[in-house]
Amino acid sequence: MEKLITQQKSVIPACDVSDLRKLGELALATCEVSGIGAYKVGLELVIPYGLRQVTQAIRRYSELPIIYDHQKGGTDIPGLGPKFAKAVKSSGADAVILFPFGGAATEREWIKACQDEGLVVLVGGHMTQEEFLHEEGGFIAEPEKMYILAAQNGVFNFVVPGNKVEFVKRYRETLESWLGKDNFTLYAPGFIAQGGNISETGKVAGENWHAIVGSAIYKAEGIDAMRKAATEITSQIIGG
C-alpha cells in the first residue's frame, strides 16, 4: 500500500488563496498544527505564479507533502501524460490528483507516467457539486469505473465527495472488494462551505482518510485565526 501521509487521518488545507503572501501566511499558520497532513494547491495560485514558486513558498515553512490538483488532470490524450508528470515533478510537488474523464486509455497512461516520475497518484471520479451524475442531470454515468481501473493500475489513494456520504460509503466498499479492507486511503473535499460534515463522513470513510478543507481555514482573518480554525477542524477528524 502506497501512503502519501504517514498519519491514518489528517486535514489537508486546500490553498485556494489569491497570492503567495497569503499562501505563506496559511503555511505558517498551519505547519505546526497537529493533524495537518499535507497541502493541496491548484489553479488560483499555479496559473499566475507557476507551480515551482507555489511549492517553494510552502517549503519555506513545511516539508509536508504537496499535492497538485490540476483541476482536472487526466482528461487529455494519453500522450500528454509524461509531459504533465515531468512538469509537475520538476516543480517540486509530491503528488497529483487525477480525475480521468478522458477515458480508460488516458487514465492508464497518465497514472503510469506519474508513477514513473515518482509522484503519488490520487484518483477521483465523483465531484462534489450538484448535477454531476447523469441521473442528476449531469454527464457522468459510471464513476466507479474510474476508481476500479485506478485500483487495477497500482493506485491506493482516491478522492471521494465528502459532502455525499452515501457515495463515500459506496466507493469505499467498491475499493475494498478490489484492494482489501484498510489497504487504501480516501481523500475527501466538500466540507463546511459545501455542506459536508467531517464527523459524519468519518463514520463511513474507513480507517485511512483525510479531509480536504479550504475556506474554513484560509478565510479566517490573520495567522492566529487560521491556526485556531485549523486546530478546531483537525480535532474533528483526529477524534473521529
PDB file of C-alpha atoms in Angstrom:
ATOM      1  CA  MET A   1       0.000   0.000   0.000  1.00  0.00           C
ATOM      2  CA  GLU A   2       1.376   3.365  -1.064  1.00  0.00           C
ATOM      3  CA  LYS A   3       0.805   6.110   1.524  1.00  0.00           C
ATOM      4  CA  LEU A   4       1.435   9.783   0.939  1.00  0.00           C
ATOM      5  CA  ILE A   5       0.685  10.831   4.523  1.00  0.00           C
ATOM      6  CA  THR A   6       2.038   8.924   7.498  1.00  0.00           C
ATOM      7  CA  GLN A   7      -0.989   9.595   9.710  1.00  0.00           C
ATOM      8  CA  GLN A   8      -4.093   7.486   9.207  1.00  0.00           C
ATOM      9  CA  LYS A   9      -6.268  10.597   9.452  1.00  0.00           C
ATOM     10  CA  SER A  10      -5.482  14.249   8.883  1.00  0.00           C
ATOM     11  CA  VAL A  11      -6.683  17.556   7.459  1.00  0.00           C
ATOM     12  CA  ILE A  12      -5.260  18.874   4.192  1.00  0.00           C
ATOM     13  CA  PRO A  13      -5.576  22.632   3.670  1.00  0.00           C
ATOM     14  CA  ALA A  14      -6.750  23.463   0.162  1.00  0.00           C
ATOM     15  CA  CYS A  15      -4.623  26.504  -0.616  1.00  0.00           C
ATOM     16  CA  ASP A  16      -7.115  28.318  -2.836  1.00  0.00           C
ATOM     17  CA  VAL A  17      -5.791  31.762  -1.956  1.00  0.00           C
ATOM     18  CA  SER A  18      -5.035  34.641  -4.292  1.00  0.00           C
ATOM     19  CA  ASP A  19      -1.326  35.316  -3.829  1.00  0.00           C
ATOM     20  CA  LEU A  20       1.941  33.962  -2.467  1.00  0.00           C
ATOM     21  CA  ARG A  21       1.877  36.230   0.578  1.00  0.00           C
ATOM     22  CA  LYS A  22      -1.428  34.731   1.689  1.00  0.00           C
ATOM     23  CA  LEU A  23      -0.107  31.254   0.909  1.00  0.00           C
ATOM     24  CA  GLY A  24       2.901  31.864   3.137  1.00  0.00           C
ATOM     25  CA  GLU A  25       0.646  33.017   5.948  1.00  0.00           C
ATOM     26  CA  LEU A  26      -1.519  29.921   5.550  1.00  0.00           C
ATOM     27  CA  ALA A  27       1.511  27.622   5.626  1.00  0.00           C
ATOM     28  CA  LEU A  28       2.959  29.432   8.647  1.00  0.00           C
ATOM     29  CA  ALA A  29      -0.357  29.248  10.478  1.00  0.00           C
ATOM     30  CA  THR A  30      -0.854  25.527   9.930  1.00  0.00           C
ATOM     31  CA  CYS A  31       2.593  23.952   9.600  1.00  0.00           C
ATOM     32  CA  GLU A  32       2.862  23.053  13.301  1.00  0.00           C
ATOM     33  CA  VAL A  33      -0.779  22.183  13.900  1.00  0.00           C
ATOM     34  CA  SER A  34      -1.060  18.559  14.937  1.00  0.00           C
ATOM     35  CA  GLY A  35      -3.194  16.720  12.421  1.00  0.00           C
ATOM     36  CA  ILE A  36      -2.266  18.707   9.314  1.00  0.00           C
ATOM     37  CA  GLY A  37      -1.116  16.092   6.800  1.00  0.00           C
ATOM     38  CA  ALA A  38      -0.331  17.837   3.513  1.00  0.00           C
ATOM     39  CA  TYR A  39      -1.125  20.873   1.372  1.00  0.00           C
ATOM     40  CA  LYS A  40      -3.205  20.933  -1.816  1.00  0.00           C
ATOM     41  CA  VAL A  41      -2.564  23.602  -4.441  1.00  0.00           C
ATOM     42  CA  GLY A  42      -4.425  24.374  -7.638  1.00  0.00           C
ATOM     43  CA  LEU A  43      -5.316  26.845 -10.347  1.00  0.00           C
ATOM     44  CA  GLU A  44      -5.770  30.045  -8.368  1.00  0.00           C
ATOM     45  CA  LEU A  45      -2.074  30.133  -7.454  1.00  0.00           C
ATOM     46  CA  VAL A  46      -0.495  27.995 -10.147  1.00  0.00           C
ATOM     47  CA  ILE A  47      -1.844  29.922 -13.151  1.00  0.00           C
ATOM     48  CA  PRO A  48      -0.431  33.325 -12.118  1.00  0.00           C
ATOM     49  CA  TYR A  49       2.724  32.177 -10.294  1.00  0.00           C
ATOM     50  CA  GLY A  50       3.643  28.744 -11.610  1.00  0.00           C
ATOM     51  CA  LEU A  51       3.818  25.530  -9.628  1.00  0.00           C
ATOM     52  CA  ARG A  52       7.509  25.905  -8.767  1.00  0.00           C
ATOM     53  CA  GLN A  53       7.027  29.252  -6.998  1.00  0.00           C
ATOM     54  CA  VAL A  54       3.999  27.877  -5.182  1.00  0.00           C
ATOM     55  CA  THR A  55       5.819  24.825  -3.844  1.00  0.00           C
ATOM     56  CA  GLN A  56       8.803  26.965  -2.833  1.00  0.00           C
ATOM     57  CA  ALA A  57       6.522  29.271  -0.847  1.00  0.00           C
ATOM     58  CA  ILE A  58       5.203  26.318   1.156  1.00  0.00           C
ATOM     59  CA  ARG A  59       8.677  24.840   1.597  1.00  0.00           C
ATOM     60  CA  ARG A  60       9.762  27.957   3.488  1.00  0.00           C
ATOM     61  CA  TYR A  61       7.658  26.659   6.372  1.00  0.00           C
ATOM     62  CA  SER A  62       6.868  22.986   5.890  1.00  0.00           C
ATOM     63  CA  GLU A  63       8.202  19.722   4.492  1.00  0.00           C
ATOM     64  CA  LEU A  64       4.758  18.133   4.457  1.00  0.00           C
ATOM     65  CA  PRO A  65       3.663  16.618   1.117  1.00  0.00           C
ATOM     66  CA  ILE A  66       2.370  18.990  -1.548  1.00  0.00           C
ATOM     67  CA  ILE A  67      -0.465  17.730  -3.739  1.00  0.00           C
ATOM     68  CA  TYR A  68      -1.035  19.361  -7.110  1.00  0.00           C
ATOM     69  CA  ASP A  69      -4.670  19.404  -8.210  1.00  0.00           C
ATOM     70  CA  HIS A  70      -4.688  20.143 -11.963  1.00  0.00           C
ATOM     71  CA  GLN A  71      -8.481  20.643 -11.925  1.00  0.00           C
ATOM     72  CA  LYS A  72      -8.918  18.229 -13.643  1.00  0.00           C
ATOM     73  CA  GLY A  73      -5.865  16.218 -14.641  1.00  0.00           C
ATOM     74  CA  GLY A  74      -6.319  13.118 -16.749  1.00  0.00           C
ATOM     75  CA  THR A  75      -8.750  14.497 -19.302  1.00  0.00           C
ATOM     76  CA  ASP A  76      -6.482  14.946 -22.317  1.00  0.00           C
ATOM     77  CA  ILE A  77      -4.883  12.487 -24.747  1.00  0.00           C
ATOM     78  CA  PRO A  78      -2.735   9.661 -23.351  1.00  0.00           C
ATOM     79  CA  GLY A  79       0.458  11.058 -24.898  1.00  0.00           C
ATOM     80  CA  LEU A  80       0.391  14.183 -22.749  1.00  0.00           C
ATOM     81  CA  GLY A  81       0.699  12.166 -19.545  1.00  0.00           C
ATOM     82  CA  PRO A  82       4.519  12.001 -19.494  1.00  0.00           C
ATOM     83  CA  LYS A  83       4.826  15.732 -20.225  1.00  0.00           C
ATOM     84  CA  PHE A  84       2.406  16.539 -17.438  1.00  0.00           C
ATOM     85  CA  ALA A  85       4.180  14.253 -14.979  1.00  0.00           C
ATOM     86  CA  LYS A  86       7.659  15.626 -15.739  1.00  0.00           C
ATOM     87  CA  ALA A  87       6.449  19.218 -15.366  1.00  0.00           C
ATOM     88  CA  VAL A  88       4.802  18.516 -12.020  1.00  0.00           C
ATOM     89  CA  LYS A  89       7.760  16.569 -10.644  1.00  0.00           C
ATOM     90  CA  SER A  90      10.304  19.188 -11.701  1.00  0.00           C
ATOM     91  CA  SER A  91       8.246  21.868  -9.963  1.00  0.00           C
ATOM     92  CA  GLY A  92       8.556  20.239  -6.556  1.00  0.00           C
ATOM     93  CA  ALA A  93       5.161  18.654  -5.925  1.00  0.00           C
ATOM     94  CA  ASP A  94       4.944  15.219  -4.311  1.00  0.00           C
ATOM     95  CA  ALA A  95       1.567  14.030  -5.566  1.00  0.00           C
ATOM     96  CA  VAL A  96      -1.093  14.724  -8.179  1.00  0.00           C
ATOM     97  CA  ILE A  97      -4.858  14.463  -8.315  1.00  0.00           C
ATOM     98  CA  LEU A  98      -6.303  12.964 -11.499  1.00  0.00           C
ATOM     99  CA  PHE A  99      -9.960  12.893 -12.474  1.00  0.00           C
ATOM    100  CA  PRO A 100      -9.647  10.779 -15.646  1.00  0.00           C
ATOM    101  CA  PHE A 101     -12.726  11.920 -17.524  1.00  0.00           C
ATOM    102  CA  GLY A 102     -10.739  11.496 -20.758  1.00  0.00           C
ATOM    103  CA  GLY A 103     -11.319   7.745 -20.849  1.00  0.00           C
ATOM    104  CA  ALA A 104      -9.626   4.480 -19.948  1.00  0.00           C
ATOM    105  CA  ALA A 105      -6.556   4.826 -22.190  1.00  0.00           C
ATOM    106  CA  THR A 106      -5.806   8.266 -20.791  1.00  0.00           C
ATOM    107  CA  GLU A 107      -6.317   7.072 -17.229  1.00  0.00           C
ATOM    108  CA  ARG A 108      -3.896   4.177 -17.610  1.00  0.00           C
ATOM    109  CA  GLU A 109      -1.194   6.239 -19.334  1.00  0.00           C
ATOM    110  CA  TRP A 110      -1.384   9.258 -17.037  1.00  0.00           C
ATOM    111  CA  ILE A 111      -1.247   7.041 -13.942  1.00  0.00           C
ATOM    112  CA  LYS A 112       1.798   5.222 -15.296  1.00  0.00           C
ATOM    113  CA  ALA A 113       3.533   8.443 -16.322  1.00  0.00           C
ATOM    114  CA  CYS A 114       3.070   9.972 -12.883  1.00  0.00           C
ATOM    115  CA  GLN A 115       4.171   6.789 -11.128  1.00  0.00           C
ATOM    116  CA  ASP A 116       7.271   6.624 -13.344  1.00  0.00           C
ATOM    117  CA  GLU A 117       8.200  10.129 -12.178  1.00  0.00           C
ATOM    118  CA  GLY A 118       7.843   9.110  -8.542  1.00  0.00           C
ATOM    119  CA  LEU A 119       4.643  11.036  -7.928  1.00  0.00           C
ATOM    120  CA  VAL A 120       1.944   9.632  -5.665  1.00  0.00           C
ATOM    121  CA  VAL A 121      -1.278   9.427  -7.671  1.00  0.00           C
ATOM    122  CA  LEU A 122      -4.684  10.264  -6.217  1.00  0.00           C
ATOM    123  CA  VAL A 123      -7.598   9.361  -8.493  1.00  0.00           C
ATOM    124  CA  GLY A 124     -11.117  10.717  -8.227  1.00  0.00           C
ATOM    125  CA  GLY A 125     -14.230  10.062 -10.251  1.00  0.00           C
ATOM    126  CA  HIS A 126     -17.079  11.835  -8.471  1.00  0.00           C
ATOM    127  CA  MET A 127     -17.085  15.568  -7.775  1.00  0.00           C
ATOM    128  CA  THR A 128     -18.850  17.472  -5.008  1.00  0.00           C
ATOM    129  CA  GLN A 129     -21.152  19.806  -6.961  1.00  0.00           C
ATOM    130  CA  GLU A 130     -24.797  19.273  -7.829  1.00  0.00           C
ATOM    131  CA  GLU A 131     -25.931  17.912 -11.206  1.00  0.00           C
ATOM    132  CA  PHE A 132     -22.744  15.888 -11.612  1.00  0.00           C
ATOM    133  CA  LEU A 133     -24.035  12.366 -12.182  1.00  0.00           C
ATOM    134  CA  HIS A 134     -26.065  11.529 -15.276  1.00  0.00           C
ATOM    135  CA  GLU A 135     -29.028  10.612 -13.103  1.00  0.00           C
ATOM    136  CA  GLU A 136     -28.926  14.122 -11.594  1.00  0.00           C
ATOM    137  CA  GLY A 137     -28.849  15.883 -14.953  1.00  0.00           C
ATOM    138  CA  GLY A 138     -25.074  15.722 -15.413  1.00  0.00           C
ATOM    139  CA  PHE A 139     -22.873  13.805 -17.825  1.00  0.00           C
ATOM    140  CA  ILE A 140     -21.027  11.127 -15.814  1.00  0.00           C
ATOM    141  CA  ALA A 141     -22.825   7.783 -15.598  1.00  0.00           C
ATOM    142  CA  GLU A 142     -20.338   5.288 -14.123  1.00  0.00           C
ATOM    143  CA  PRO A 143     -17.701   6.924 -11.913  1.00  0.00           C
ATOM    144  CA  GLU A 144     -16.974   3.565 -10.270  1.00  0.00           C
ATOM    145  CA  LYS A 145     -15.132   2.524 -13.411  1.00  0.00           C
ATOM    146  CA  MET A 146     -12.517   5.224 -12.848  1.00  0.00           C
ATOM    147  CA  TYR A 147     -11.874   4.045  -9.291  1.00  0.00           C
ATOM    148  CA  ILE A 148     -11.695   0.388 -10.280  1.00  0.00           C
ATOM    149  CA  LEU A 149      -9.336   0.991 -13.197  1.00  0.00           C
ATOM    150  CA  ALA A 150      -7.088   3.041 -10.933  1.00  0.00           C
ATOM    151  CA  ALA A 151      -7.004   0.237  -8.365  1.00  0.00           C
ATOM    152  CA  GLN A 152      -6.084  -2.194 -11.141  1.00  0.00           C
ATOM    153  CA  ASN A 153      -3.171   0.062 -12.092  1.00  0.00           C
ATOM    154  CA  GLY A 154      -1.442   0.372  -8.763  1.00  0.00           C
ATOM    155  CA  VAL A 155      -3.283   3.326  -7.223  1.00  0.00           C
ATOM    156  CA  PHE A 156      -4.022   3.236  -3.487  1.00  0.00           C
ATOM    157  CA  ASN A 157      -5.182   6.828  -2.940  1.00  0.00           C
ATOM    158  CA  PHE A 158      -8.632   8.035  -4.013  1.00  0.00           C
ATOM    159  CA  VAL A 159     -10.625  11.276  -3.927  1.00  0.00           C
ATOM    160  CA  VAL A 160     -14.285  10.964  -2.972  1.00  0.00           C
ATOM    161  CA  PRO A 161     -17.025  13.606  -2.439  1.00  0.00           C
ATOM    162  CA  GLY A 162     -17.075  14.268   1.300  1.00  0.00           C
ATOM    163  CA  ASN A 163     -20.431  16.030   1.178  1.00  0.00           C
ATOM    164  CA  LYS A 164     -22.108  12.940  -0.315  1.00  0.00           C
ATOM    165  CA  VAL A 165     -21.771  10.414   2.486  1.00  0.00           C
ATOM    166  CA  GLU A 166     -23.678   7.635   0.734  1.00  0.00           C
ATOM    167  CA  PHE A 167     -21.169   7.705  -2.131  1.00  0.00           C
ATOM    168  CA  VAL A 168     -18.168   7.747   0.198  1.00  0.00           C
ATOM    169  CA  LYS A 169     -19.518   4.516   1.665  1.00  0.00           C
ATOM    170  CA  ARG A 170     -20.223   3.047  -1.772  1.00  0.00           C
ATOM    171  CA  TYR A 171     -16.760   3.782  -3.171  1.00  0.00           C
ATOM    172  CA  ARG A 172     -15.036   2.552  -0.018  1.00  0.00           C
ATOM    173  CA  GLU A 173     -16.871  -0.755  -0.317  1.00  0.00           C
ATOM    174  CA  THR A 174     -16.067  -0.994  -4.031  1.00  0.00           C
ATOM    175  CA  LEU A 175     -12.383  -0.398  -3.376  1.00  0.00           C
ATOM    176  CA  GLU A 176     -12.356  -2.892  -0.520  1.00  0.00           C
ATOM    177  CA  SER A 177     -13.538  -5.552  -2.941  1.00  0.00           C
ATOM    178  CA  TRP A 178     -10.507  -4.853  -5.158  1.00  0.00           C
ATOM    179  CA  LEU A 179      -7.774  -3.868  -2.723  1.00  0.00           C
ATOM    180  CA  GLY A 180      -8.839  -5.285   0.629  1.00  0.00           C
ATOM    181  CA  LYS A 181     -10.075  -3.588   3.776  1.00  0.00           C
ATOM    182  CA  ASP A 182      -7.926  -0.692   5.019  1.00  0.00           C
ATOM    183  CA  ASN A 183      -5.460  -1.221   2.167  1.00  0.00           C
ATOM    184  CA  PHE A 184      -6.072   2.171   0.579  1.00  0.00           C
ATOM    185  CA  THR A 185      -6.650   5.797   1.574  1.00  0.00           C
ATOM    186  CA  LEU A 186      -9.557   8.133   0.841  1.00  0.00           C
ATOM    187  CA  TYR A 187      -9.258  11.908   0.457  1.00  0.00           C
ATOM    188  CA  ALA A 188     -12.450  13.916   0.721  1.00  0.00           C
ATOM    189  CA  PRO A 189     -13.250  17.553  -0.119  1.00  0.00           C
ATOM    190  CA  GLY A 190     -16.675  19.162   0.163  1.00  0.00           C
ATOM    191  CA  PHE A 191     -16.829  20.108   3.836  1.00  0.00           C
ATOM    192  CA  ILE A 192     -18.318  23.080   5.670  1.00  0.00           C
ATOM    193  CA  ALA A 193     -18.819  25.581   2.812  1.00  0.00           C
ATOM    194  CA  GLN A 194     -20.130  22.783   0.562  1.00  0.00           C
ATOM    195  CA  GLY A 195     -22.250  21.230   3.258  1.00  0.00           C
ATOM    196  CA  GLY A 196     -20.214  18.190   4.230  1.00  0.00           C
ATOM    197  CA  ASN A 197     -19.766  17.154   7.862  1.00  0.00           C
ATOM    198  CA  ILE A 198     -16.367  15.750   8.793  1.00  0.00           C
ATOM    199  CA  SER A 199     -17.680  13.607  11.629  1.00  0.00           C
ATOM    200  CA  GLU A 200     -20.423  12.065   9.501  1.00  0.00           C
ATOM    201  CA  THR A 201     -18.054  11.266   6.640  1.00  0.00           C
ATOM    202  CA  GLY A 202     -15.576   9.816   9.097  1.00  0.00           C
ATOM    203  CA  LYS A 203     -18.122   7.218  10.156  1.00  0.00           C
ATOM    204  CA  VAL A 204     -18.135   5.642   6.678  1.00  0.00           C
ATOM    205  CA  ALA A 205     -14.691   6.516   5.268  1.00  0.00           C
ATOM    206  CA  GLY A 206     -12.705   3.731   6.939  1.00  0.00           C
ATOM    207  CA  GLU A 207      -9.517   3.824   8.968  1.00  0.00           C
ATOM    208  CA  ASN A 208      -7.406   5.707   6.423  1.00  0.00           C
ATOM    209  CA  TRP A 209      -8.837   9.003   5.250  1.00  0.00           C
ATOM    210  CA  HIS A 210      -8.045  12.694   5.042  1.00  0.00           C
ATOM    211  CA  ALA A 211     -10.358  15.716   4.922  1.00  0.00           C
ATOM    212  CA  ILE A 212      -9.508  18.428   2.380  1.00  0.00           C
ATOM    213  CA  VAL A 213     -10.620  21.776   3.810  1.00  0.00           C
ATOM    214  CA  GLY A 214     -10.281  25.164   2.151  1.00  0.00           C
ATOM    215  CA  SER A 215     -12.142  28.355   3.015  1.00  0.00           C
ATOM    216  CA  ALA A 216     -12.984  27.321   6.581  1.00  0.00           C
ATOM    217  CA  ILE A 217      -9.262  27.741   7.293  1.00  0.00           C
ATOM    218  CA  TYR A 218      -7.869  30.280   4.849  1.00  0.00           C
ATOM    219  CA  LYS A 219     -10.735  32.766   5.165  1.00  0.00           C
ATOM    220  CA  ALA A 220     -10.036  33.225   8.869  1.00  0.00           C
ATOM    221  CA  GLU A 221      -8.586  36.696   9.403  1.00  0.00           C
ATOM    222  CA  GLY A 222      -4.927  36.560  10.334  1.00  0.00           C
ATOM    223  CA  ILE A 223      -2.372  33.884  11.160  1.00  0.00           C
ATOM    224  CA  ASP A 224      -3.628  33.253  14.686  1.00  0.00           C
ATOM    225  CA  ALA A 225      -7.209  32.878  13.471  1.00  0.00           C
ATOM    226  CA  MET A 226      -6.180  30.466  10.713  1.00  0.00           C
ATOM    227  CA  ARG A 227      -4.197  28.429  13.230  1.00  0.00           C
ATOM    228  CA  LYS A 228      -7.190  28.304  15.563  1.00  0.00           C
ATOM    229  CA  ALA A 229      -9.523  27.249  12.752  1.00  0.00           C
ATOM    230  CA  ALA A 230      -7.110  24.522  11.624  1.00  0.00           C
ATOM    231  CA  THR A 231      -6.774  23.247  15.192  1.00  0.00           C
ATOM    232  CA  GLU A 232     -10.531  23.071  15.670  1.00  0.00           C
ATOM    233  CA  ILE A 233     -11.069  21.259  12.353  1.00  0.00           C
ATOM    234  CA  THR A 234      -8.270  18.740  12.869  1.00  0.00           C
ATOM    235  CA  SER A 235      -9.753  17.854  16.261  1.00  0.00           C
ATOM    236  CA  GLN A 236     -12.904  16.694  14.448  1.00  0.00           C
ATOM    237  CA  ILE A 237     -11.099  14.150  12.296  1.00  0.00           C
ATOM    238  CA  ILE A 238      -8.436  13.055  14.774  1.00  0.00           C
ATOM    239  CA  GLY A 239     -11.078  12.466  17.406  1.00  0.00           C
ATOM    240  CA  GLY A 240     -13.457  10.767  14.953  1.00  0.00           C
TER     241      GLY A 240
END
